[in-house]
Amino acid sequence: MTNAAVNGDWAVMPTGFRILVVGLSNICRSPLAARMLQHELDTEAPGEFTVRSAGTQVTPGHPAAVEVLRLASRRGIRLHGFVVSQLDEAMISEADLILVMDRALRRQVVKVSPRALRTTFTLREFARILPTVRPEQLATPTGRWQSLVALAPRYRTPPPGGAADDDVIDPHDRPTRAYERMNTQIVSAIDVIREWEVRGCAPDSRQ
């Protein structure tokens, strides 16, 4: 497998709905979330989604953190061979949906491309919104998700527990328990996303 394929390079995999996951250094949260999300969406709708990740402040050539490789392996996901990608305006403009790891990163994305405001959410914010949006059952996966992204900004509300509840903790240079907490937050959000797509594929998504 090439690095481009491991990183979800859209030049290699040009079809389907495109999701960009943005972190800071692109070695912890964003590669783990992107690969988990790709895995879950491939299970429900093979070939319909392409998920890649990037960071706003990367060190070229760096791999994913060792702790993240272990967490990914736990779920049967391989991140060996991954190298970081620097976020740029082209990535933002090509994405159908942008999921960032925290609110500060959302501000950075929108600063680079103000037009991305409506399509950029924190991962946990997006997971909060999904249960309020009924999936279009008769649409293709791409059509269903395009409709979702168009509707989702209408459902933005503050998180019940405070603004920080929309952030995924950055575990870099922190104890192992921070990585476990990050993993729990990411898995919980991605489980909601997978369940929403399952509802969209079901014979009657109202049930």
Short mmCIF file of C-alpha atoms in Angstrom, two decimals:
data_model
loop_
_atom_site.label_atom_id
_atom_site.label_comp_id
_atom_site.label_asym_id
_atom_site.label_seq_id
_atom_site.Cartn_x
_atom_site.Cartn_y
_atom_site.Cartn_z
CA MET A 1 0.00 0.00 0.00
CA THR A 2 1.37 3.42 -0.92
CA ASN A 3 1.62 6.35 1.47
CA ALA A 4 -0.94 8.15 -0.68
CA ALA A 5 -3.43 5.33 -0.21
CA VAL A 6 -2.75 5.11 3.54
CA ASN A 7 -3.25 8.88 3.90
CA GLY A 8 -6.47 8.85 1.87
CA ASP A 9 -5.05 10.92 -0.99
CA TRP A 10 -7.89 12.12 -3.22
CA ALA A 11 -5.60 12.02 -6.25
CA VAL A 12 -5.44 8.25 -5.76
CA MET A 13 -9.08 7.75 -4.70
CA PRO A 14 -11.07 10.45 -6.51
CA THR A 15 -14.61 9.10 -6.22
CA GLY A 16 -17.36 9.42 -3.63
CA PHE A 17 -18.10 11.82 -0.82
CA ARG A 18 -14.92 13.49 0.46
CA ILE A 19 -14.32 14.05 4.17
CA LEU A 20 -11.31 15.95 5.47
CA VAL A 21 -10.30 15.45 9.11
CA VAL A 22 -8.11 18.23 10.50
CA GLY A 23 -5.82 18.14 13.51
CA LEU A 24 -2.89 20.20 14.71
CA SER A 25 0.26 18.15 14.05
CA ASN A 26 -1.60 15.32 12.23
CA ILE A 27 0.11 12.63 14.29
CA CYS A 28 -2.51 11.79 16.95
CA ARG A 29 -6.18 12.73 16.75
CA SER A 30 -6.74 13.38 13.06
CA PRO A 31 -5.10 10.27 11.54
CA LEU A 32 -6.82 8.02 14.08
CA ALA A 33 -10.23 9.62 13.53
CA ALA A 34 -9.84 9.59 9.74
CA ARG A 35 -8.86 5.94 9.52
CA MET A 36 -11.58 4.86 11.97
CA LEU A 37 -14.18 6.82 10.03
CA GLN A 38 -13.00 5.39 6.71
CA HIS A 39 -13.17 1.89 8.15
CA GLU A 40 -16.71 2.30 9.48
CA LEU A 41 -18.06 3.97 6.34
CA ASP A 42 -16.43 1.34 4.12
CA THR A 43 -18.23 -1.31 6.16
CA GLU A 44 -21.63 0.31 5.55
CA ALA A 45 -21.11 1.77 2.04
CA PRO A 46 -17.99 0.38 0.35
CA GLY A 47 -16.35 2.73 -2.13
CA GLU A 48 -18.72 5.62 -1.44
CA PHE A 49 -16.50 7.69 0.88
CA THR A 50 -12.94 8.93 0.90
CA VAL A 51 -11.57 10.22 4.20
CA ARG A 52 -8.19 11.87 4.55
CA SER A 53 -6.49 13.86 7.28
CA ALA A 54 -4.20 16.87 7.52
CA GLY A 55 -2.72 19.16 10.13
CA THR A 56 -2.35 22.90 10.47
CA GLN A 57 1.18 22.72 11.96
CA VAL A 58 2.95 19.59 10.78
CA THR A 59 6.56 18.48 10.75
CA PRO A 60 7.11 17.01 7.25
CA GLY A 61 7.78 13.28 7.15
CA HIS A 62 6.50 12.49 10.62
CA PRO A 63 4.53 9.26 11.15
CA ALA A 64 1.59 8.79 13.47
CA ALA A 65 2.45 8.63 17.17
CA VAL A 66 3.30 5.17 18.50
CA GLU A 67 0.40 5.33 20.97
CA VAL A 68 -1.98 6.04 18.09
CA LEU A 69 -0.66 3.06 16.10
CA ARG A 70 -1.53 0.87 19.08
CA LEU A 71 -5.00 2.33 19.46
CA ALA A 72 -5.69 1.86 15.76
CA SER A 73 -4.41 -1.72 15.84
CA ARG A 74 -6.81 -2.45 18.68
CA ARG A 75 -9.69 -1.89 16.24
CA GLY A 76 -8.02 -3.77 13.40
CA ILE A 77 -6.93 -0.58 11.65
CA ARG A 78 -3.44 -0.21 10.21
CA LEU A 79 -1.71 3.18 10.33
CA HIS A 80 1.83 1.96 9.65
CA GLY A 81 3.20 3.86 6.66
CA PHE A 82 1.15 6.96 7.43
CA VAL A 83 2.96 10.30 7.07
CA VAL A 84 1.57 13.71 7.95
CA SER A 85 -0.01 16.11 5.46
CA GLN A 86 0.03 19.89 5.72
CA LEU A 87 -3.40 21.47 5.41
CA ASP A 88 -3.78 23.83 2.47
CA GLU A 89 -6.56 25.76 0.78
CA ALA A 90 -6.90 23.21 -2.02
CA MET A 91 -7.69 20.42 0.47
CA ILE A 92 -10.35 22.59 2.08
CA SER A 93 -11.99 23.55 -1.21
CA GLU A 94 -12.05 19.93 -2.45
CA ALA A 95 -13.70 18.53 0.70
CA ASP A 96 -17.43 17.98 0.94
CA LEU A 97 -17.25 17.92 4.74
CA ILE A 98 -14.51 19.04 7.14
CA LEU A 99 -14.32 17.56 10.63
CA VAL A 100 -11.84 19.25 12.96
CA MET A 101 -10.63 18.03 16.30
CA ASP A 102 -11.39 21.21 18.28
CA ARG A 103 -12.89 24.69 18.02
CA ALA A 104 -9.53 26.41 17.60
CA LEU A 105 -8.85 24.31 14.50
CA ARG A 106 -12.26 25.23 13.09
CA ARG A 107 -11.31 28.89 13.37
CA GLN A 108 -8.05 28.20 11.56
CA VAL A 109 -9.80 26.37 8.71
CA VAL A 110 -12.33 29.17 8.27
CA LYS A 111 -9.55 31.75 8.37
CA VAL A 112 -7.85 30.00 5.45
CA SER A 113 -11.13 29.62 3.56
CA PRO A 114 -14.12 31.63 4.88
CA ARG A 115 -16.41 29.75 2.49
CA ALA A 116 -15.76 26.58 4.51
CA LEU A 117 -17.72 27.89 7.51
CA ARG A 118 -20.90 26.00 6.60
CA THR A 119 -19.14 22.69 5.94
CA THR A 120 -16.75 22.69 8.92
CA PHE A 121 -17.66 21.14 12.26
CA THR A 122 -15.79 19.70 15.17
CA LEU A 123 -16.10 15.91 15.17
CA ARG A 124 -18.05 15.84 18.40
CA GLU A 125 -20.30 18.72 17.37
CA PHE A 126 -21.16 16.88 14.16
CA ALA A 127 -22.00 13.76 16.15
CA ARG A 128 -24.33 15.82 18.36
CA ILE A 129 -26.13 17.20 15.31
CA LEU A 130 -26.65 13.92 13.46
CA PRO A 131 -29.48 12.44 15.55
CA THR A 132 -31.57 15.54 14.80
CA VAL A 133 -31.25 15.19 11.01
CA ARG A 134 -33.32 12.50 9.33
CA PRO A 135 -31.34 10.74 6.57
CA GLU A 136 -32.75 10.73 3.05
CA GLN A 137 -33.46 7.04 2.65
CA LEU A 138 -33.93 6.97 -1.12
CA ALA A 139 -30.80 8.97 -1.92
CA THR A 140 -27.41 7.53 -2.82
CA PRO A 141 -24.85 7.77 -0.01
CA THR A 142 -23.23 10.78 -1.69
CA GLY A 143 -26.60 12.48 -2.19
CA ARG A 144 -27.65 11.69 1.38
CA TRP A 145 -24.49 13.19 2.82
CA GLN A 146 -24.62 16.25 0.57
CA SER A 147 -28.11 16.92 1.91
CA LEU A 148 -26.86 16.32 5.45
CA VAL A 149 -24.05 18.86 5.12
CA ALA A 150 -26.48 21.41 3.65
CA LEU A 151 -28.89 20.95 6.59
CA ALA A 152 -26.44 20.53 9.47
CA PRO A 153 -25.61 24.25 10.02
CA ARG A 154 -29.26 24.86 10.94
CA TYR A 155 -28.86 22.53 13.91
CA ARG A 156 -25.76 24.09 15.48
CA THR A 157 -26.38 24.54 19.20
CA PRO A 158 -24.03 24.93 22.19
CA PRO A 159 -23.16 21.62 23.85
CA PRO A 160 -25.09 21.06 27.10
CA GLY A 161 -21.97 20.68 29.24
CA GLY A 162 -20.01 23.65 27.91
CA ALA A 163 -18.13 24.59 24.74
CA ALA A 164 -15.15 22.33 25.50
CA ASP A 165 -17.43 19.30 25.15
CA ASP A 166 -17.20 19.77 21.37
CA ASP A 167 -13.42 19.27 21.44
CA VAL A 168 -11.38 16.08 21.23
CA ILE A 169 -8.57 16.23 23.77
CA ASP A 170 -5.07 16.59 22.29
CA PRO A 171 -2.98 13.89 24.00
CA HIS A 172 0.40 14.85 22.50
CA ASP A 173 3.14 14.90 25.18
CA ARG A 174 0.61 13.88 27.82
CA PRO A 175 0.20 10.68 29.89
CA THR A 176 -1.25 7.49 28.42
CA ARG A 177 -4.64 8.17 30.00
CA ALA A 178 -4.97 11.24 27.75
CA TYR A 179 -4.65 8.97 24.70
CA GLU A 180 -7.32 6.69 26.12
CA ARG A 181 -9.63 9.63 26.70
CA MET A 182 -9.00 10.87 23.16
CA ASN A 183 -9.76 7.41 21.83
CA THR A 184 -13.03 7.21 23.77
CA GLN A 185 -14.15 10.60 22.46
CA ILE A 186 -13.33 9.71 18.86
CA VAL A 187 -14.91 6.26 18.99
CA SER A 188 -18.11 7.62 20.55
CA ALA A 189 -18.49 10.25 17.82
CA ILE A 190 -17.72 7.87 14.97
CA ASP A 191 -20.18 5.30 16.31
CA VAL A 192 -22.91 7.96 16.00
CA ILE A 193 -21.82 8.74 12.44
CA ARG A 194 -21.87 5.07 11.48
CA GLU A 195 -25.30 4.60 13.03
CA TRP A 196 -26.66 7.55 11.03
CA GLU A 197 -25.45 5.99 7.78
CA VAL A 198 -26.96 2.65 8.82
CA ARG A 199 -30.31 4.42 9.33
CA GLY A 200 -30.02 5.92 5.86
CA CYS A 201 -29.51 2.49 4.32
CA ALA A 202 -32.33 0.87 6.28
CA PRO A 203 -35.65 -0.02 4.59
CA ASP A 204 -37.44 2.52 6.78
CA SER A 205 -35.16 5.08 8.44
CA ARG A 206 -38.05 6.33 10.59
CA GLN A 207 -37.81 3.28 12.80
#
